[in-house]
Coordinates of C-alpha atoms and ligand atoms in Angstrom, one line a residue:
X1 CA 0.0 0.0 0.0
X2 CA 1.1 3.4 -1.0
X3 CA 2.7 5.7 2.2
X4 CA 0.1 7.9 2.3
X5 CA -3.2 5.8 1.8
X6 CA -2.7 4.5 5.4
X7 CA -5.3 7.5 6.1
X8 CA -7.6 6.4 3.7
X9 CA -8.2 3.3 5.1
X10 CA -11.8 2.3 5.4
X11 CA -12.6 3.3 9.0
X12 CA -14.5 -0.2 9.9
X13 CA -11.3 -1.7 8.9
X14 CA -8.9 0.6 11.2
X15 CA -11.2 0.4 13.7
X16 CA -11.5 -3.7 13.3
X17 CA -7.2 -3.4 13.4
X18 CA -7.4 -1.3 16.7
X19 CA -9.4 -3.7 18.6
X20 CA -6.8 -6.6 18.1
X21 CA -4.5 -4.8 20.0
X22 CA -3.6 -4.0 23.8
X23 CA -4.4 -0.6 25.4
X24 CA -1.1 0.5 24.9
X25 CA -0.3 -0.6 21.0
X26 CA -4.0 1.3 20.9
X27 CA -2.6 4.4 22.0
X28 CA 0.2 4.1 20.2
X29 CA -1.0 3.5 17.1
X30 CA -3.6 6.6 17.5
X31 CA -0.6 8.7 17.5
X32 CA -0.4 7.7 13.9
X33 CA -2.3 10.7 12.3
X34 CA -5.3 13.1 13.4
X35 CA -7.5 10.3 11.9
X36 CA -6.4 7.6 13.8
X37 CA -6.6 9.4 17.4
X38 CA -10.2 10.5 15.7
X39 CA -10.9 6.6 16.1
X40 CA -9.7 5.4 19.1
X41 CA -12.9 6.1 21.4
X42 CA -14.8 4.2 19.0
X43 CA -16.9 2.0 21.3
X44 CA -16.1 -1.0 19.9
X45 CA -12.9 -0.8 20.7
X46 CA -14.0 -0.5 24.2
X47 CA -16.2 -3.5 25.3
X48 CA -14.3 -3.9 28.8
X49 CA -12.6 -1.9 31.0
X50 CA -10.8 -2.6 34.5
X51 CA -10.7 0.5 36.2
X52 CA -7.9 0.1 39.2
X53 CA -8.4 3.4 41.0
X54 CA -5.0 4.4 42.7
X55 CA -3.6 8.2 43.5
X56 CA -0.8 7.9 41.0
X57 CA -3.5 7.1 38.1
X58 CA -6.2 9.3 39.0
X59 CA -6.0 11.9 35.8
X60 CA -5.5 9.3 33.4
X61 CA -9.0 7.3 35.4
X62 CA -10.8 10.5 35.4
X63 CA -9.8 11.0 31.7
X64 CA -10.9 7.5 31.1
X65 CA -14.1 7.4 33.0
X66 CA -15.1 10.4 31.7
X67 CA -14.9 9.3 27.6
X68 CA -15.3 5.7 27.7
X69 CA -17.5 4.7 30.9
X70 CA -20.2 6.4 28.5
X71 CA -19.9 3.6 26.0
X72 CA -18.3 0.8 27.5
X73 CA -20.4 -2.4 28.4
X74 CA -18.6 -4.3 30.8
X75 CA -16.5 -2.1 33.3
X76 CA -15.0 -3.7 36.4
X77 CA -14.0 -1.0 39.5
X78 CA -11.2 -2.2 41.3
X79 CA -10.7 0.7 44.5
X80 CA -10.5 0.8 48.1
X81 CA -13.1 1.4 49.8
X82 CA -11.5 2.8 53.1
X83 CA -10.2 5.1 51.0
X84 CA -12.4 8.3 50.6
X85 CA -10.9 9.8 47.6
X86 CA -10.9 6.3 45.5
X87 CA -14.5 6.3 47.0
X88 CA -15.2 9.2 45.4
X89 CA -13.8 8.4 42.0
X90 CA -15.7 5.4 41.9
X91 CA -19.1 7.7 42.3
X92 CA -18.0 9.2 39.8
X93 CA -17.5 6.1 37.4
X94 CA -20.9 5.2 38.4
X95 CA -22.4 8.2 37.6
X96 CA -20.9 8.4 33.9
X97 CA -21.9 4.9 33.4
X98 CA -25.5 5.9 35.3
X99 CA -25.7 7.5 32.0
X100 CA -24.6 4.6 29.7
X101 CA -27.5 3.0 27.8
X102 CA -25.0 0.2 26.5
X103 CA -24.0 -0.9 30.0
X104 CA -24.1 -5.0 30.5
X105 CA -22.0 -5.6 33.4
X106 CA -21.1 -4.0 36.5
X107 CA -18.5 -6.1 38.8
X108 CA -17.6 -4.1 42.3
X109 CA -14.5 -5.2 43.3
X110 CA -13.5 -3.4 46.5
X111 CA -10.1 -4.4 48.0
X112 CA -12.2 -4.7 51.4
X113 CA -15.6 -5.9 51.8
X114 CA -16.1 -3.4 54.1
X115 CA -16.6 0.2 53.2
X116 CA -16.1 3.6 54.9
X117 CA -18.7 5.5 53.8
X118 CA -18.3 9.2 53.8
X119 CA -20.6 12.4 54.4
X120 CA -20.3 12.9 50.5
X121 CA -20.4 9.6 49.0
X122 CA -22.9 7.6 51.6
X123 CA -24.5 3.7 51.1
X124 CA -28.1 5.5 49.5
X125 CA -26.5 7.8 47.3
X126 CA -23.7 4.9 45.7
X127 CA -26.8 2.1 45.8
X128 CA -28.9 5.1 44.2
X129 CA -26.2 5.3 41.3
X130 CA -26.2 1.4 41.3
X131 CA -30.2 1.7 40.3
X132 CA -30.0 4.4 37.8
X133 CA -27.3 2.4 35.9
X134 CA -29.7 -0.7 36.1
X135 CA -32.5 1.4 35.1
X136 CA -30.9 3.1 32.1
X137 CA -29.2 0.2 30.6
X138 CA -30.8 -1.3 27.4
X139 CA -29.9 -5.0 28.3
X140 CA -28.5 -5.8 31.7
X141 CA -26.2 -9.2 32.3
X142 CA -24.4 -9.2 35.4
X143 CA -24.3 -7.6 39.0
X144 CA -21.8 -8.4 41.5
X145 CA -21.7 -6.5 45.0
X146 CA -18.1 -7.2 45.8
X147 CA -19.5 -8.9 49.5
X148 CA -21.3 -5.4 50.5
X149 CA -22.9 -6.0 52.8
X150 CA -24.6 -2.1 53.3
X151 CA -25.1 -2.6 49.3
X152 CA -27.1 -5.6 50.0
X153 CA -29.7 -3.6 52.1
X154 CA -30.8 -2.0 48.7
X155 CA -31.2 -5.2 46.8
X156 CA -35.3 -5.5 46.8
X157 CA -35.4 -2.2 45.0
X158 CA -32.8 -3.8 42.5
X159 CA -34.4 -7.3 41.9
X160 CA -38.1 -5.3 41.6
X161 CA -35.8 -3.5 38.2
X162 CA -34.2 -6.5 37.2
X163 CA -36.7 -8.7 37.3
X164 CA -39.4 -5.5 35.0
X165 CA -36.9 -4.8 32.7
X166 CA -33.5 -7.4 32.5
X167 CA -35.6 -10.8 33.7
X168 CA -34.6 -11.9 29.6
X169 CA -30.9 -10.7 29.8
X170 CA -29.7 -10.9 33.4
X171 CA -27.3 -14.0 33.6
X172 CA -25.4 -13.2 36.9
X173 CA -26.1 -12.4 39.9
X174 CA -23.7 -12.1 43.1
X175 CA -25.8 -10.7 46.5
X176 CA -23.7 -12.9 49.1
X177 CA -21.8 -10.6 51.1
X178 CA -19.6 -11.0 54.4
X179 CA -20.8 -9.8 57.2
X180 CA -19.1 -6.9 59.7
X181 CA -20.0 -9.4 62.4
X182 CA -20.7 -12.7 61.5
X183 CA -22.8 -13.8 64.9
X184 CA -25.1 -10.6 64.9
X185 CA -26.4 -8.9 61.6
X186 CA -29.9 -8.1 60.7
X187 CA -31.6 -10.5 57.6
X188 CA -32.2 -8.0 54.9
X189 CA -35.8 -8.8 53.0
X190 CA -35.4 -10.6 50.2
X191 CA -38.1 -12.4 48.3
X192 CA -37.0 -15.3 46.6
X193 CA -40.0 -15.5 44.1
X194 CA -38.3 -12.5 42.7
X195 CA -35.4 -14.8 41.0
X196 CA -38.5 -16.4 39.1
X197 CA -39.2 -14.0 36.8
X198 CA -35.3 -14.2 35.3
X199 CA -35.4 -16.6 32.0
X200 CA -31.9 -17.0 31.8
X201 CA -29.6 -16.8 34.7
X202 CA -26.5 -18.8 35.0
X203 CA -24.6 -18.0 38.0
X204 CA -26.1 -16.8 41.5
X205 CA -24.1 -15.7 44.4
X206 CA -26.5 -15.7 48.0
X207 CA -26.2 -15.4 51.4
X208 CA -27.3 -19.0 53.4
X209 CA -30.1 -16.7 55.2
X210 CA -31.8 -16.4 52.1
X211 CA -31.6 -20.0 50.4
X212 CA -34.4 -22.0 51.8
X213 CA -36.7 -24.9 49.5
X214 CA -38.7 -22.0 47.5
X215 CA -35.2 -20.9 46.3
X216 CA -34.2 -24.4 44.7
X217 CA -37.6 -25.4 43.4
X218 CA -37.9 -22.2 41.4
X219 CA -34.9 -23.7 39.8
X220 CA -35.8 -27.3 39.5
X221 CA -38.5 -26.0 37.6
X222 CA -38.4 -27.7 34.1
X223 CA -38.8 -24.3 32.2
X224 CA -36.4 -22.5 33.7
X225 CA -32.4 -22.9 31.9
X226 CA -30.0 -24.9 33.6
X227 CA -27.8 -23.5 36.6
X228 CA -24.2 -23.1 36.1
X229 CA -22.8 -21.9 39.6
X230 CA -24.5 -21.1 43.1
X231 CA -22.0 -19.8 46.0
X232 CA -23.5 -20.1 48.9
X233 CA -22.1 -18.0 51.7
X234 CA -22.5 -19.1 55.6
X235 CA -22.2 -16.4 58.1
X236 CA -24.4 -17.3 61.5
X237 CA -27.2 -20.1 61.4
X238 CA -30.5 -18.6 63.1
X239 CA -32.8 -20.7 64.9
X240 CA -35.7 -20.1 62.5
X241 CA -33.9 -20.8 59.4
X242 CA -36.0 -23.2 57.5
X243 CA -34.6 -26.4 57.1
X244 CA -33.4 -26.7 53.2
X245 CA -34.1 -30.3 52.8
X246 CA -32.3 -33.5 50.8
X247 CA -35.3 -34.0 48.4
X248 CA -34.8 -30.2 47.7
X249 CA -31.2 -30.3 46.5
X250 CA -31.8 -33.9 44.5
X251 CA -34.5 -31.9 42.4
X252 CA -32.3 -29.2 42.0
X253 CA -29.5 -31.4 41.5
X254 CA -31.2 -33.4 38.7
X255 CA -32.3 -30.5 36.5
X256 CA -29.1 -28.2 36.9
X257 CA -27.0 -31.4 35.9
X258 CA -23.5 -29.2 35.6
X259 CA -24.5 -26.6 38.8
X260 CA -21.4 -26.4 40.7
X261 CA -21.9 -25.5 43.9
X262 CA -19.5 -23.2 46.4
X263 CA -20.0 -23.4 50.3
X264 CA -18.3 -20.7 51.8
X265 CA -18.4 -20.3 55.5
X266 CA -16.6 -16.9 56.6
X267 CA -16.0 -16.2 60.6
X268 CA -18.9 -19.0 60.9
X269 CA -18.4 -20.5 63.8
X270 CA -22.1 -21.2 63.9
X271 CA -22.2 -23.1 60.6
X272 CA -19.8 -24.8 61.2
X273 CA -21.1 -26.2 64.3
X274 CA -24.6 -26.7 62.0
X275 CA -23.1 -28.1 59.3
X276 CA -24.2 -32.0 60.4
X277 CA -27.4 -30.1 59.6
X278 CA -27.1 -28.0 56.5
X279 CA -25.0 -30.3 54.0
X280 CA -27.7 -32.8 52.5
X281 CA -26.3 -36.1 50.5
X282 CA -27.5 -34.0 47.4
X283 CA -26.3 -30.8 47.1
X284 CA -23.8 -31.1 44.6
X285 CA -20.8 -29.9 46.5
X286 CA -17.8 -28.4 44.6
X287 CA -15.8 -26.2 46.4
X288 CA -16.0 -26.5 50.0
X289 CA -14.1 -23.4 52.3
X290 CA -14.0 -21.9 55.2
X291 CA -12.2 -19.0 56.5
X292 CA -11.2 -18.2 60.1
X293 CA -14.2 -20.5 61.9
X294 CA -12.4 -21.2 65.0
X295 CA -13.8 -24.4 64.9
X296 CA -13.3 -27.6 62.9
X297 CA -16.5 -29.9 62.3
X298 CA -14.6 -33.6 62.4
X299 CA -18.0 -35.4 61.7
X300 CA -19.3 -33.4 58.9
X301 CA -16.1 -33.8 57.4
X302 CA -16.4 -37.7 57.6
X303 CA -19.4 -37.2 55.7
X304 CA -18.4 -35.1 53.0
X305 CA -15.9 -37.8 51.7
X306 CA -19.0 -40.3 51.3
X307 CA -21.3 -37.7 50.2
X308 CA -19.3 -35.7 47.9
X309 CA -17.7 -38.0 46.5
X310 CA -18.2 -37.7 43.0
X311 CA -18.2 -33.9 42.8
X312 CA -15.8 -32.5 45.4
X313 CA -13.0 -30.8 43.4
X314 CA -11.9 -28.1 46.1
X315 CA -11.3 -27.7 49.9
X316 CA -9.5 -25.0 51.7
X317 CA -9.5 -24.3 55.3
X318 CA -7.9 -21.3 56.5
X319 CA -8.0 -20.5 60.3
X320 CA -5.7 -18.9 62.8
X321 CA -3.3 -20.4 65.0
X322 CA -3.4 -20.4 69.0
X323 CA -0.1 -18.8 70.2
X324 CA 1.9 -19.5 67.2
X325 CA 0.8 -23.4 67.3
X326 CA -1.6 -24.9 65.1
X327 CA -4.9 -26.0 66.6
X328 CA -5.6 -29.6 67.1
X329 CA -8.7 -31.1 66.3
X330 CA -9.8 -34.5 67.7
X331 CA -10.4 -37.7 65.3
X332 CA -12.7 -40.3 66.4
X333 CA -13.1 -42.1 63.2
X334 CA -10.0 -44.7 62.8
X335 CA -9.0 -42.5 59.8
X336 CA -8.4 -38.4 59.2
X337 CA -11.1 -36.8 57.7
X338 CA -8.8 -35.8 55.3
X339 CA -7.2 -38.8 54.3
X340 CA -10.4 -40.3 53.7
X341 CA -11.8 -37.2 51.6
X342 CA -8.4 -38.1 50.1
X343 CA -8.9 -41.5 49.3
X344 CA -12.9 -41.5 48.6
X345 CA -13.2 -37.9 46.6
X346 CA -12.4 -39.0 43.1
X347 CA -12.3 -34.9 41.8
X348 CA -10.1 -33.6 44.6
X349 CA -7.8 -31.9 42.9
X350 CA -7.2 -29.0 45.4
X351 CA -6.3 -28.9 49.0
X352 CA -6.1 -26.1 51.6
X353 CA -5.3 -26.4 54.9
X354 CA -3.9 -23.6 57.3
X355 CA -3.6 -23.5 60.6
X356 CA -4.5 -26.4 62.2
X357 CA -2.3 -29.4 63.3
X358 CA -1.8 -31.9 60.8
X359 CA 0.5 -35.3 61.1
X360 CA 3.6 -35.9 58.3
X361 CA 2.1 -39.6 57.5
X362 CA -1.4 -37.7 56.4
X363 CA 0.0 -35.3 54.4
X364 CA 1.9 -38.0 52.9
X365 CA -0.9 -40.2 52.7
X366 CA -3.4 -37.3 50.7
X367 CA -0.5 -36.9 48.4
X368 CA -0.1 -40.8 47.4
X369 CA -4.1 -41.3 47.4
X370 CA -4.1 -38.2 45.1
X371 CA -1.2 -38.5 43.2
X372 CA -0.8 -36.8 39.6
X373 CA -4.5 -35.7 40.0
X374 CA -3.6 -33.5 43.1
X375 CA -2.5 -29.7 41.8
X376 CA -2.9 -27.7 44.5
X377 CA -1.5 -29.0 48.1
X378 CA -1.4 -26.0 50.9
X379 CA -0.4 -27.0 53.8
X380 CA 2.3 -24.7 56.0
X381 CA 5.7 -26.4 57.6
X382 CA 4.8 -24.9 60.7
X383 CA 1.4 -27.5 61.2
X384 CA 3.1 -30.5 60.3
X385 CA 3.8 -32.5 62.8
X386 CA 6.2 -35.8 62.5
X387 CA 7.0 -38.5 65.0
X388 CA 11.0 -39.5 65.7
X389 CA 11.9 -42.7 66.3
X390 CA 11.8 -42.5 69.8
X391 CA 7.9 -41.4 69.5
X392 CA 8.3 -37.9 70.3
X393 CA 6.8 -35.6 68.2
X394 CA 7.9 -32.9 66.8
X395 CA 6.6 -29.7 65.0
X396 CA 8.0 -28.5 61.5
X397 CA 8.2 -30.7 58.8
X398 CA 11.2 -33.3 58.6
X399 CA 13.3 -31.9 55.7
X400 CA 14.4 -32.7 52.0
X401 CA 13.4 -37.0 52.5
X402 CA 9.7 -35.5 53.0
X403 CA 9.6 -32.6 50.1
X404 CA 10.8 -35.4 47.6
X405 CA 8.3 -37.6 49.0
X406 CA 5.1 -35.5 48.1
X407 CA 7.1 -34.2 45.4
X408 CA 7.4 -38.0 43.9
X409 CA 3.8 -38.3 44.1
X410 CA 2.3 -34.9 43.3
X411 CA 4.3 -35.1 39.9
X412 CA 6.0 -31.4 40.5
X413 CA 8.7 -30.0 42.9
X414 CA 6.3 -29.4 46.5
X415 CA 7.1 -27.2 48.9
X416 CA 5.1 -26.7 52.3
X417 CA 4.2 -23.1 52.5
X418 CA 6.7 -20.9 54.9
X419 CA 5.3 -18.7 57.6
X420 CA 5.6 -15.2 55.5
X421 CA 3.2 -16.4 53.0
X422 CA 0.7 -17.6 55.3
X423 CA -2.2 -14.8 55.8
X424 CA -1.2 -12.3 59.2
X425 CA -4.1 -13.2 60.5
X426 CA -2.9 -16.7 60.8
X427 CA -0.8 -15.5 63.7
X428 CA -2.3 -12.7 64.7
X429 CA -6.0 -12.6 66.0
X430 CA -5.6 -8.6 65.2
X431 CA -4.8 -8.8 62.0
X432 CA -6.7 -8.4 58.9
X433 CA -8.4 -11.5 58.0
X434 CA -9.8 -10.2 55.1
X435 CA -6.9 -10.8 52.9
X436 CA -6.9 -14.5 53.4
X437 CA -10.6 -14.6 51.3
X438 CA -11.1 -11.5 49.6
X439 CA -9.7 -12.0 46.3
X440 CA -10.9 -15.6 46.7
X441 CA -14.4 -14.6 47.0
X442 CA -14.7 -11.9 44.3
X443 CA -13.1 -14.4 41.6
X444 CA -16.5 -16.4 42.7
X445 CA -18.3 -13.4 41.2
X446 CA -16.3 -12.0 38.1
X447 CA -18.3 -12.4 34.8
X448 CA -18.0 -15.0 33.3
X449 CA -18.0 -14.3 29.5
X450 CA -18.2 -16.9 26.6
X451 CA -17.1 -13.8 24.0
X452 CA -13.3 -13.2 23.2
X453 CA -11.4 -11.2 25.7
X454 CA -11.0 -7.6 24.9
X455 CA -7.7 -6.8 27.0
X456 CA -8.6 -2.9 28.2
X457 CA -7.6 -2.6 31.4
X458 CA -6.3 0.9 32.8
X459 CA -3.6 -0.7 34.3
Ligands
NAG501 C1 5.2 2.7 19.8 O1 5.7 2.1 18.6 C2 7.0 2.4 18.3 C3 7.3 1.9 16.9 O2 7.1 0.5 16.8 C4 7.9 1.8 19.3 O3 9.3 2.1 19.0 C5 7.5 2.3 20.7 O4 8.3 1.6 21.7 C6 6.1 2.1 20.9 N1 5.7 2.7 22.2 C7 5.0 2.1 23.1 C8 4.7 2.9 24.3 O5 4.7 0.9 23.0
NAG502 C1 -30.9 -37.8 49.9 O1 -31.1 -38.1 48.5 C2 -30.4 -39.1 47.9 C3 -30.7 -39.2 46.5 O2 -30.1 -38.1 45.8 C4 -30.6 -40.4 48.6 O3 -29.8 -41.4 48.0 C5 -30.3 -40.3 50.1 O4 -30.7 -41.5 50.7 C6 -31.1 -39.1 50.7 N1 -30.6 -39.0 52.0 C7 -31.3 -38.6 53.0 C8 -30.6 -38.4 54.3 O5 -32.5 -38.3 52.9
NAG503 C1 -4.1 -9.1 28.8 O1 -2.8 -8.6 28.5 C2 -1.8 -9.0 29.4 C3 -0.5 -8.4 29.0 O2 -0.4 -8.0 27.7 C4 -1.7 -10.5 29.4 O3 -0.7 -11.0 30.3 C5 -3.0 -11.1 29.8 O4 -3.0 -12.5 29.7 C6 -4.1 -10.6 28.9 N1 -5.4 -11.1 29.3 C7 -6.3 -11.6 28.6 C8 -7.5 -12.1 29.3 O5 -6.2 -11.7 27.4

């Protein structure tokens, strides 16, 4: 092609070149010529955007917000919400997008669950902006909360809109939260018979309080679509919970054949003490965590490895240590929980476990009944114990002989995990605990797109 015809390029087919590239060969290349730059905030090159609200990027955000947050239709808000000024910017955000017709997805994704609210930017007027973008959007497909709780309060107002105007679009939707304090929180209203109205929803993030029978049998229902993913998060367990029962999940579980389901328990001591009571033989138990419990159910545990045994790929267990030791936790079965879940849970292919006590022959034992299969094993040197040949134990694992052991087995070089990249809170009660499960937690909720990826982030 002749130098100068470059300009005279069809713009469809400049604008088709631009959106195989990354934000910065974008930019580059619309320093080109005048008519380039004229075509870089086309919209299509802007399906998604990341926005990661720091102080060192705020003009460049702003500038961003304020050209392509009115066209973009997937925009994820990364920003901290104890911090008032990245509060503030991501008000803003919402407000340009409040104003975005094209809108499709809006993913929270606070570095903290919990937020500082401030006299300016307060719960009502943020949830307020959260309405108007649902209201003004032509085709709504995903909400996530990022855990808000204080968001959550606002949520009947939000399902009365989706369920009027998005109940044909809407495939996501992530209300489970974590709670300020786990043992004492008001239930916020929400009426499941809402969720029936939505013809095509895929993945559903809810808080325990709110899943009861109604819940699953509105999607056991033969007309509704197929389930892909329900994360179930357990804060406290009250007294009149009704009692989700087995013949409840084995409907659900028969017409959502591929549903996989997340139990999340988070500063639940409660549920974990209820759990004899709220696992059933048929929900159809994927991922199975809990974070910072203070309590380890031995029996439920049992169960799990005879119930889930065809469908448990994931377990992590993250709690903190007393003193600096790990916790001990007593076994009346003949075997470890684990071991067994090790030996009976076909799909186990990841395994968390942090701060409680665990022996060197069990650890050794998961990784031979796991083997290849087995590509994630967490467990930190300072829990394992091992047994000298005099019968004295000892904490710390044994060395070299016992890496290459699990090594041998696992199939790649294993290393237990060393005290600095345990979570603080692991050792100290003060600490923030959030870190161990945030970023866990909001992966549960990100969209889940079947398009190509368009790589704008503002990073
Ligand atoms: C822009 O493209 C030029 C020419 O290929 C290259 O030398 C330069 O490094 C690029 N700049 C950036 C920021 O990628
Ligand atoms: C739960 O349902 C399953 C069928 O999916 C059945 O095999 C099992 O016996 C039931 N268990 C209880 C405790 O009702
Ligand atoms: C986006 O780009 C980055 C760096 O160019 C790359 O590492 C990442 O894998 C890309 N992500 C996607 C989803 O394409």
């Amino acid at each position: 092609m002749a130098g100068h015809s470059w300009a005279l390029m069809p713009s469809v087919l400049i604008v088709e070149i631009l959106s195989y590239l990354s934000l910065k060969d974008m930019l580059n290349a619309s320093s080109v010529c005048k008519t380039w730059r004229s075509y870089l905030f086309q919209a299509k090159l802007w399906t998604r955007m990341t926005f990661f609200l720091r102080r060192n990027r705020r003009q460049k955000n702003k500038f961003l917000a304020d050209v392509c947050g009115r066209f973009i239709r997937e925009c994820a808000i990364n920003f901290d919400p104890h911090d008032g000024d990245e509060l503030r910017e991501c008000f803003h955000l919402l407000h340009v997008l409040s104003e975005n017709r094209n809108i499709q997805v809006l993913q929270l994704h606070p570095r903290s669950c919990h937020t500082e609210w401030t006299d300016f930017v307060t719960s009502d007027r943020f949830a307020c902006k959260i309405e108007s973008i649902i209201q003004s959007s032509r085709k709504f497909k995903h909400l996530s909360l990022g855990c808000s709780e204080e968001l959550l309060a606002h949520c009947e107002k939000w399902m009365d809109i989706l369920s009027r105007l998005h109940y044909n679009s809407l495939e996501s939707l992530h209300l489970a939260t974590v709670k300020e304090d786990s043992e004492n929180y008001g239930i916020v209203d929400l009426d499941v018979n809402k969720f029936q109205a939505f013809t095509c929803l895929k993945h559903i993030s809810i808080d325990y309080d709110h899943l009861n029978n109604r819940f699953l049998q509105i999607f056991s229902d033969s007309c509704s679509k197929p389930i892909e993913t329900l994360n179930i998060h357990i804060h406290g367990v009250g007294p009149d919970h009704e009692k989700v029962t087995n013949a409840s999940w084995r409907l659900f579980s028969s017409h959502n054949k591929n549903v996989e389901v997340t139990i999340n328990l988070i500063h639940s001591y409660t549920g974990v003490s209820n759990l004899l009571d709220i696992l059933k033989p048929s929900i159809p138990l994927t991922h199975f965590r809990q974070f910072f419990c203070s309590n380890i159910n031995v029996a439920a545990l049992g169960l799990m490895s005879s119930y889930y045994s065809q469908t448990l790929t994931s377990v992590h267990i993250v709690d903190g240590m007393e003193d600096g030791l790990p916790v001990m936790y007593e076994v009346t079965a003949n075997e470890d929980p684990f071991v067994m879940m090790a030996w009976r849970c076909m799909k186990l292919t990841h395994f968390t476990f942090i701060g409680y006590h665990i022996a060197e022959e069990d650890v050794i034992a998961i990784a031979r009944l796991r083997g290849k299969l087995l590509k994630q094993l967490h467990i930190p040197t300072t829990c394992i114990s091992w047994t000298d040949f005099d019968g004295i134990e000892h904490m710390g694992n044994n060395g070299n002989e016992f890496d290459t052991m699990i090594s041998d087995s696992v199939g790649y070089r294993w290393k237990p995990l060393r005290d600095h990249q345990l979570p603080d809170a692991v050792f100290d009660d003060w600490a923030d605990a959030e870190q161990a499960y945030n970023e866990i937690l909001l992966h549960d909720q990100r969209y889940k797109s079947a398009l190509k990826v368009d790589n704008g982030t503002t990073q």
